[in-house]
mmCIF file of C-alpha atoms in Angstrom:
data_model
loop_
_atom_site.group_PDB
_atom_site.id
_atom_site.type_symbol
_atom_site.label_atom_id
_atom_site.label_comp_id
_atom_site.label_asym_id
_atom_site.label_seq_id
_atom_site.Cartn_x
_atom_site.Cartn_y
_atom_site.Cartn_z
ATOM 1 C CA UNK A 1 -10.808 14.271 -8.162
ATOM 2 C CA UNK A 2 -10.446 11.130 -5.964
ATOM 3 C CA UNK A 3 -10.132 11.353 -2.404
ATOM 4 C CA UNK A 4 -10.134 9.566 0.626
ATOM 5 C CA UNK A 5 -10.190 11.237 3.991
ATOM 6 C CA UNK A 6 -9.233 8.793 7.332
ATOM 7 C CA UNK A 7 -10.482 10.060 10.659
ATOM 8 C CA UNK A 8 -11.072 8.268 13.677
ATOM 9 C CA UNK A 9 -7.144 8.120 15.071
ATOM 10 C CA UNK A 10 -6.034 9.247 18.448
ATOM 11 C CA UNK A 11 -3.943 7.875 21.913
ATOM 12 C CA UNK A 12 -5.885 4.679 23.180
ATOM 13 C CA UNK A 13 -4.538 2.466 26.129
ATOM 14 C CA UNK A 14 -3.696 -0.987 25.579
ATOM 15 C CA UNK A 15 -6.529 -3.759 25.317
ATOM 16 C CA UNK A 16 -8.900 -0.735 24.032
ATOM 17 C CA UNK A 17 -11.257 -0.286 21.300
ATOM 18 C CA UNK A 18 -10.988 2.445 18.213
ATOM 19 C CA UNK A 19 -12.948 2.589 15.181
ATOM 20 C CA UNK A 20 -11.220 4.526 12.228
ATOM 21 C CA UNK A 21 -13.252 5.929 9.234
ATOM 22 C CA UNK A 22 -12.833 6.626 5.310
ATOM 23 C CA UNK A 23 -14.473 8.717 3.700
ATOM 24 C CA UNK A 24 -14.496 8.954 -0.252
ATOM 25 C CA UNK A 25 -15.510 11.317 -2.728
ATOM 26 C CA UNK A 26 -14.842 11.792 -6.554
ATOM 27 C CA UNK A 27 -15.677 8.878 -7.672
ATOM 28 C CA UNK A 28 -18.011 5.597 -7.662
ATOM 29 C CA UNK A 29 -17.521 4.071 -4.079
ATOM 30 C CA UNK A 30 -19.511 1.043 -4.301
ATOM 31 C CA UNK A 31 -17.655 -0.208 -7.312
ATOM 32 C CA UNK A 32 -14.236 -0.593 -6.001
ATOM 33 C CA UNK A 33 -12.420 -2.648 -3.768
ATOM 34 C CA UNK A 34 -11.116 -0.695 -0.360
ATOM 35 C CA UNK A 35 -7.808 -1.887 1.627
ATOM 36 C CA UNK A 36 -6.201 -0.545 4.673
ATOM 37 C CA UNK A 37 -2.462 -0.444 4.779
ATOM 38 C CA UNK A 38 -0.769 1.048 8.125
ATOM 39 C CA UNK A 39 2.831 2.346 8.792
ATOM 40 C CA UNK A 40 4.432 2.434 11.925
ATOM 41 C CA UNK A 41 6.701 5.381 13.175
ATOM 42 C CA UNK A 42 9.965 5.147 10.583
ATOM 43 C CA UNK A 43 8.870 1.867 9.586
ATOM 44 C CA UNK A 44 7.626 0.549 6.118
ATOM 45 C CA UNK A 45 3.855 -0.509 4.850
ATOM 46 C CA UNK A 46 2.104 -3.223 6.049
ATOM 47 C CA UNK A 47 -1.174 -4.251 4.389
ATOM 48 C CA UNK A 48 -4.118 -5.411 6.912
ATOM 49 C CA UNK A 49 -7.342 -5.879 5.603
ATOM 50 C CA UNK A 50 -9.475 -5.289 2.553
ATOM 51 C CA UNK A 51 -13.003 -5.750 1.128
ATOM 52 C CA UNK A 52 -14.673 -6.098 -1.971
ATOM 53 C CA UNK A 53 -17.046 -3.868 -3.500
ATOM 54 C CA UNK A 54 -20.245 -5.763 -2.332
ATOM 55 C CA UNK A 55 -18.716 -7.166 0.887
ATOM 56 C CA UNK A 56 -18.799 -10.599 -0.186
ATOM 57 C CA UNK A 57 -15.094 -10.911 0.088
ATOM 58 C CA UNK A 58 -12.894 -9.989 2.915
ATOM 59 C CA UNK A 59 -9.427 -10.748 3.772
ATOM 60 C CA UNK A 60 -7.187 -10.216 6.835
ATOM 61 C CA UNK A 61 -3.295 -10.370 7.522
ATOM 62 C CA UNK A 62 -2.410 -12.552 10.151
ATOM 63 C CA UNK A 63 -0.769 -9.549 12.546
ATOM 64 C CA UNK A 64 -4.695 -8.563 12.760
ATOM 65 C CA UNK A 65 -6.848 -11.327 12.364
ATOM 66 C CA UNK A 66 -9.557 -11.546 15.172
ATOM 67 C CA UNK A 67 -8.924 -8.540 16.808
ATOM 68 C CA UNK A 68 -9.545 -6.072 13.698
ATOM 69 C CA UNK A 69 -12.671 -5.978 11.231
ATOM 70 C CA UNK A 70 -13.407 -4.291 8.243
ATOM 71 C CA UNK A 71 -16.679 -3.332 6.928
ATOM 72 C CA UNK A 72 -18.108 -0.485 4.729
ATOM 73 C CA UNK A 73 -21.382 1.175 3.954
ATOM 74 C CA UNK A 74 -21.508 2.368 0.066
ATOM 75 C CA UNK A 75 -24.511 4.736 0.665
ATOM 76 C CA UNK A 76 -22.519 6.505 2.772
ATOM 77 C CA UNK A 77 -19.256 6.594 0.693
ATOM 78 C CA UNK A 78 -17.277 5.071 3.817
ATOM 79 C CA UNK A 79 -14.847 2.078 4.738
ATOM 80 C CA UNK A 80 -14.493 1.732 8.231
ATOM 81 C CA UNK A 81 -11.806 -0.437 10.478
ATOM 82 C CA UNK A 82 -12.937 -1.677 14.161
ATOM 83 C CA UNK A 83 -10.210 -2.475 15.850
ATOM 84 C CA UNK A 84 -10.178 -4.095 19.024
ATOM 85 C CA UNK A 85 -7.555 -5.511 21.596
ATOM 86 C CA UNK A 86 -4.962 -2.899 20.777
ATOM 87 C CA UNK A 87 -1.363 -3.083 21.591
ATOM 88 C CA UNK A 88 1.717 -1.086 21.608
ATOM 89 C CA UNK A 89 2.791 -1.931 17.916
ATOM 90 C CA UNK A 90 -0.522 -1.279 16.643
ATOM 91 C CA UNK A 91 0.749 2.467 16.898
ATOM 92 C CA UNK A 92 0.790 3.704 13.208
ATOM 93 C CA UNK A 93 -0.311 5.713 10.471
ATOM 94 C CA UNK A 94 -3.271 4.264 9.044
ATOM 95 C CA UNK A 95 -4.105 4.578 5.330
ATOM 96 C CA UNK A 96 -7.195 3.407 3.078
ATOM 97 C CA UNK A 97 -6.470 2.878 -0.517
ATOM 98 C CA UNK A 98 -8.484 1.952 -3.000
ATOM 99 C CA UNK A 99 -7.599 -1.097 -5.616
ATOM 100 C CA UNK A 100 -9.534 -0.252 -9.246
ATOM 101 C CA UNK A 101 -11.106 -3.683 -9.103
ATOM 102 C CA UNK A 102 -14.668 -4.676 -7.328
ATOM 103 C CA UNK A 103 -12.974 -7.512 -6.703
ATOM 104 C CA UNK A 104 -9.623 -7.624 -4.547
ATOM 105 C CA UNK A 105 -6.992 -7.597 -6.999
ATOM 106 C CA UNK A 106 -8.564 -8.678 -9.964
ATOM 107 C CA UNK A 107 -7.595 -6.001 -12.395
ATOM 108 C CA UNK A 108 -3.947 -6.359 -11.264
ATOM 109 C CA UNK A 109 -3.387 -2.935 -10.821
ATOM 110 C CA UNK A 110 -2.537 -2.190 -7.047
ATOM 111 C CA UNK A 111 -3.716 0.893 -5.002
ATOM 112 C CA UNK A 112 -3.959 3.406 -7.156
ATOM 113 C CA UNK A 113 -5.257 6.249 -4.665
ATOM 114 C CA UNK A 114 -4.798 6.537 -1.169
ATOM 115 C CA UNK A 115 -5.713 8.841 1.718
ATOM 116 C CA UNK A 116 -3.349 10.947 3.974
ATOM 117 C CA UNK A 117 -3.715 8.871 7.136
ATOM 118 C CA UNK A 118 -4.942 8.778 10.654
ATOM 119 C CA UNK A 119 -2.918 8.509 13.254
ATOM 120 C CA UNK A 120 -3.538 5.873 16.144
ATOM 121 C CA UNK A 121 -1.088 5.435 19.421
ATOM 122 C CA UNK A 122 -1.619 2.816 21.571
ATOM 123 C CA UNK A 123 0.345 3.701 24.951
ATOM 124 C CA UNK A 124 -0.739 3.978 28.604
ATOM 125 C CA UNK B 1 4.306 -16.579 4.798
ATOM 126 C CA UNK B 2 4.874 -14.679 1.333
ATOM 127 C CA UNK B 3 7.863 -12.017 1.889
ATOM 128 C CA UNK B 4 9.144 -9.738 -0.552
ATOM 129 C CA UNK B 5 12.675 -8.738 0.239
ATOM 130 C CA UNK B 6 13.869 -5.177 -1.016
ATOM 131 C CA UNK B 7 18.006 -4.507 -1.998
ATOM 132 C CA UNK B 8 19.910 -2.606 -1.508
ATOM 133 C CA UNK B 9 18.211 -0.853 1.564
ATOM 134 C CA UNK B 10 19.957 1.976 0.680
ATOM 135 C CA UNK B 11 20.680 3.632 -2.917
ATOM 136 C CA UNK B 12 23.082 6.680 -3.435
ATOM 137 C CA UNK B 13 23.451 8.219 -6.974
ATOM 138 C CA UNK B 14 24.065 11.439 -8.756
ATOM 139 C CA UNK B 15 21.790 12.843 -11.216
ATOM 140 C CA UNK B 16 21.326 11.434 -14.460
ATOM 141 C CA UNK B 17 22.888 7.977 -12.897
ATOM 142 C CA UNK B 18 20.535 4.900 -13.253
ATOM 143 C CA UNK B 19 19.216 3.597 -10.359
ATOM 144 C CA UNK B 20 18.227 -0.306 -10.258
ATOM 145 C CA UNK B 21 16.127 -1.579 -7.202
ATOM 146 C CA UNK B 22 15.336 -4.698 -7.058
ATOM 147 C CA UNK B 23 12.170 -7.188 -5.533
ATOM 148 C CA UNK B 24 12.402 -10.964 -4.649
ATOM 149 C CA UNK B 25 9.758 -13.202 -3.672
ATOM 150 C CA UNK B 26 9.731 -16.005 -1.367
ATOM 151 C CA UNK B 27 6.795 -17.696 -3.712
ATOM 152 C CA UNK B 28 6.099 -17.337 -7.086
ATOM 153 C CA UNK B 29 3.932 -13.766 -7.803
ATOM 154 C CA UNK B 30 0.447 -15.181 -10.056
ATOM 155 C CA UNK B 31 -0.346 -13.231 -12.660
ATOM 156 C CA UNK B 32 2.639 -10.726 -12.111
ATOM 157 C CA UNK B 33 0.113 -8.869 -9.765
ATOM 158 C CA UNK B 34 3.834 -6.974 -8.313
ATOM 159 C CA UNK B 35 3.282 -3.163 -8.151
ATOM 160 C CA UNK B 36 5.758 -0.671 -6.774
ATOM 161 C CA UNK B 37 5.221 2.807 -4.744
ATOM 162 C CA UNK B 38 6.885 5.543 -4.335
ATOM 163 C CA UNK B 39 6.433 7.336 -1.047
ATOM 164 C CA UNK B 40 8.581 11.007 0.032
ATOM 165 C CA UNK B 41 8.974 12.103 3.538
ATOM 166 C CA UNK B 42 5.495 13.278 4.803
ATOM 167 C CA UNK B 43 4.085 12.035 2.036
ATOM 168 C CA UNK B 44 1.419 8.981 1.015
ATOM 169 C CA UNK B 45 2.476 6.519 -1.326
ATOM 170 C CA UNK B 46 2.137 6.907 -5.356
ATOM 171 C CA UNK B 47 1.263 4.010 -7.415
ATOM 172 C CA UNK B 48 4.211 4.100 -10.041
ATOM 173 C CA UNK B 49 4.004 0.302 -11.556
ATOM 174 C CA UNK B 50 1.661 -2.256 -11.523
ATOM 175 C CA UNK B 51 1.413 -5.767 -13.100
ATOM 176 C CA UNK B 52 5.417 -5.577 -13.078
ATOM 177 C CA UNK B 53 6.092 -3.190 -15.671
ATOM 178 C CA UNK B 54 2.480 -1.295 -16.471
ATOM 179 C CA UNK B 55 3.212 2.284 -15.912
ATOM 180 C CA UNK B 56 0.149 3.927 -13.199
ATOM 181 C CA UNK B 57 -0.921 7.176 -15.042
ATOM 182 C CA UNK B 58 0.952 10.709 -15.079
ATOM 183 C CA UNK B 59 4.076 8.598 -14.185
ATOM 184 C CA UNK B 60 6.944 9.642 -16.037
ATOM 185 C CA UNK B 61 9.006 7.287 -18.904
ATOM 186 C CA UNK B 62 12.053 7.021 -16.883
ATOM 187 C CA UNK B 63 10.194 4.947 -14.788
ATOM 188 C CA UNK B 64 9.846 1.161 -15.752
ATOM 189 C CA UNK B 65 9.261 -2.054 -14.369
ATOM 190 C CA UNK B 66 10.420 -5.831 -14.851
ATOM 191 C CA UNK B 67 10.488 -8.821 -13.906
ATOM 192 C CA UNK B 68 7.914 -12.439 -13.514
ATOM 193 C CA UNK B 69 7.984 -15.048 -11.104
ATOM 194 C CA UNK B 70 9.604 -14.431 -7.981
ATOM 195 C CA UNK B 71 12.532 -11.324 -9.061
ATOM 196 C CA UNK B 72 11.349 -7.764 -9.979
ATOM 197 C CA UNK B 73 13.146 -4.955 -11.202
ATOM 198 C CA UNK B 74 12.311 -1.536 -10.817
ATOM 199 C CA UNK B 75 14.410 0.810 -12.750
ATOM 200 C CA UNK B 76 15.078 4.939 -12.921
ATOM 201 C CA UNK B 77 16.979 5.499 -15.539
ATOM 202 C CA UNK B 78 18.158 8.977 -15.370
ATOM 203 C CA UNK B 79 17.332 9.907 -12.048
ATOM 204 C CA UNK B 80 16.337 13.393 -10.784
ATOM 205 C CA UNK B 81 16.109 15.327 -7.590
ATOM 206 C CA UNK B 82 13.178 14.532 -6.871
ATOM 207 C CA UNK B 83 13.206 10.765 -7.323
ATOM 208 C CA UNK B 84 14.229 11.246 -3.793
ATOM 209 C CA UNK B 85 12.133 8.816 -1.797
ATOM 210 C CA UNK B 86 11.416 5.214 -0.104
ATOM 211 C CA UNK B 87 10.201 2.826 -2.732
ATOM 212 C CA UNK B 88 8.237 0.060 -1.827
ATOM 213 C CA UNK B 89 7.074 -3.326 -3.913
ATOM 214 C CA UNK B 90 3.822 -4.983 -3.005
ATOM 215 C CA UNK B 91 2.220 -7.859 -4.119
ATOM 216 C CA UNK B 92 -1.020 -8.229 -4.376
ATOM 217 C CA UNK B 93 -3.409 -10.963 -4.246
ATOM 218 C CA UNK B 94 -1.217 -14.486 -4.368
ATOM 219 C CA UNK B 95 -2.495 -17.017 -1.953
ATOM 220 C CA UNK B 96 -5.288 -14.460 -1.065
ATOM 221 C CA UNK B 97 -2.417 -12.215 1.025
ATOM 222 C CA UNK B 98 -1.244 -8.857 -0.010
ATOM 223 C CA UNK B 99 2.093 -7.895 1.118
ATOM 224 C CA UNK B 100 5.024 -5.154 0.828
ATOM 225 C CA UNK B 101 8.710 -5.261 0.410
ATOM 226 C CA UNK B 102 10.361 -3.726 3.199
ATOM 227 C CA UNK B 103 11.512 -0.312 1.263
ATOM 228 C CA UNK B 104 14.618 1.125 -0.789
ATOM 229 C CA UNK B 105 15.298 4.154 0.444
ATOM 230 C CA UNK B 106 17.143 6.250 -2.433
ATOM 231 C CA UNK B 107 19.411 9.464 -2.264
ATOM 232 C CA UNK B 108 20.488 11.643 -4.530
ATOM 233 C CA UNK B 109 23.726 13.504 -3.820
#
């Protein structure tokens, strides 16, 4: 069974530093493609980051470009998010998912498993 | 910027009523790389469609997607209780940007 379990989430104060985690099991990490989405309180999905299968190719929305970075280490199974700089609307639910492709998006089949989410707040 | 916008925000039905949700894009989708979620209160999303109108596995047949270019269609046809939910679209991969649709949130009465 595939499954992907965030930790890392907690209150932070503005203009800090949080690193969240992913951890996956059930199936072959270092062949797929790894995303985080986030979702802030009663809002909808906003994608933010993801990375191939061998790192060579990494992409960033614009919301969190330069202050976030994505990285993962396949021997240990995990996909990790550094996120630096936070502010107030950074507070959200964040998700990995994975996309069934080692490279983003080339099978054209979305995320097709996701984890339950780690919550971050970012208040003073 | 590529933006998806979602209508009706809202949907209210009955059971066994179709329900028709539709997805437009301010740029043209490559490849029809347009997938649509499902997500209940509390819960993560689901992968339901992807490449428009591919179904995602264990999904059932009412189920079925649309659409190429910049309009998408995602379409229950005789919905259930539990079809209950926010449903989101989400492109993936055009101009090397992934983005969702802001959500249809639909009721049954």
């Amino acid at each position: 069974e595939v499954q992907l379990v965030e930790s890392g989430g907690g209150l932070v104060k503005p203009g800090g530093s949080l690193r969240l985690s992913c951890t996956a099991s059930g199936f072959t990490f270092s062949s797929y493609s790894m995303n985080w989405v986030r979702q802030a309180p009663g809002k909808g999905l906003e994608w933010l980051s993801c990375i191939s299968s061998t790192v060579s190719q990494v992409y960033y929305a614009g919301s969190v470009k330069g202050r976030f970075t994505i990285s993962r280490d396949n021997a240990r199974k995990s996909l990790y998010l550094q996120m630096n700089s936070l502010r107030g609307e950074d507070t959200a639910v964040y998700f990995c998912a994975r996309d069934p492709s080692s490279v983003p998006a080339a099978r054209g089949a979305g995320f097709d498993s996701w984890g339950q989410g780690t919550l971050v707040t970012v208040s003073s | 910027e590529f933006v998806l916008t979602q209508s009706p925000g809202t949907l209210s039905l009955s059971p066994g009523e179709r329900a028709t949700l539709s997805c437009r894009a301010s740029q043209r989708i490559s490849s029809n790389f347009l997938a649509w979620y499902q997500q209940k209160p509390g819960q993560t999303p689901r992968l339901l469609m992807y490449g428009a109108s591919s179904r995602a596995t264990g999904i059932p047949d009412r189920f079925s997607g649309s659409g190429s270019g910049t309009d998408f269609t995602l379409t229950i046809s005789r919905l259930e209780p539990e079809d209950s939910a926010v449903y989101y679209c989400h492109q993936y991969g055009s101009a090397l940007t992934w983005t969702f649709g802001q959500g249809t949130k639909v009721e049954i009465k």
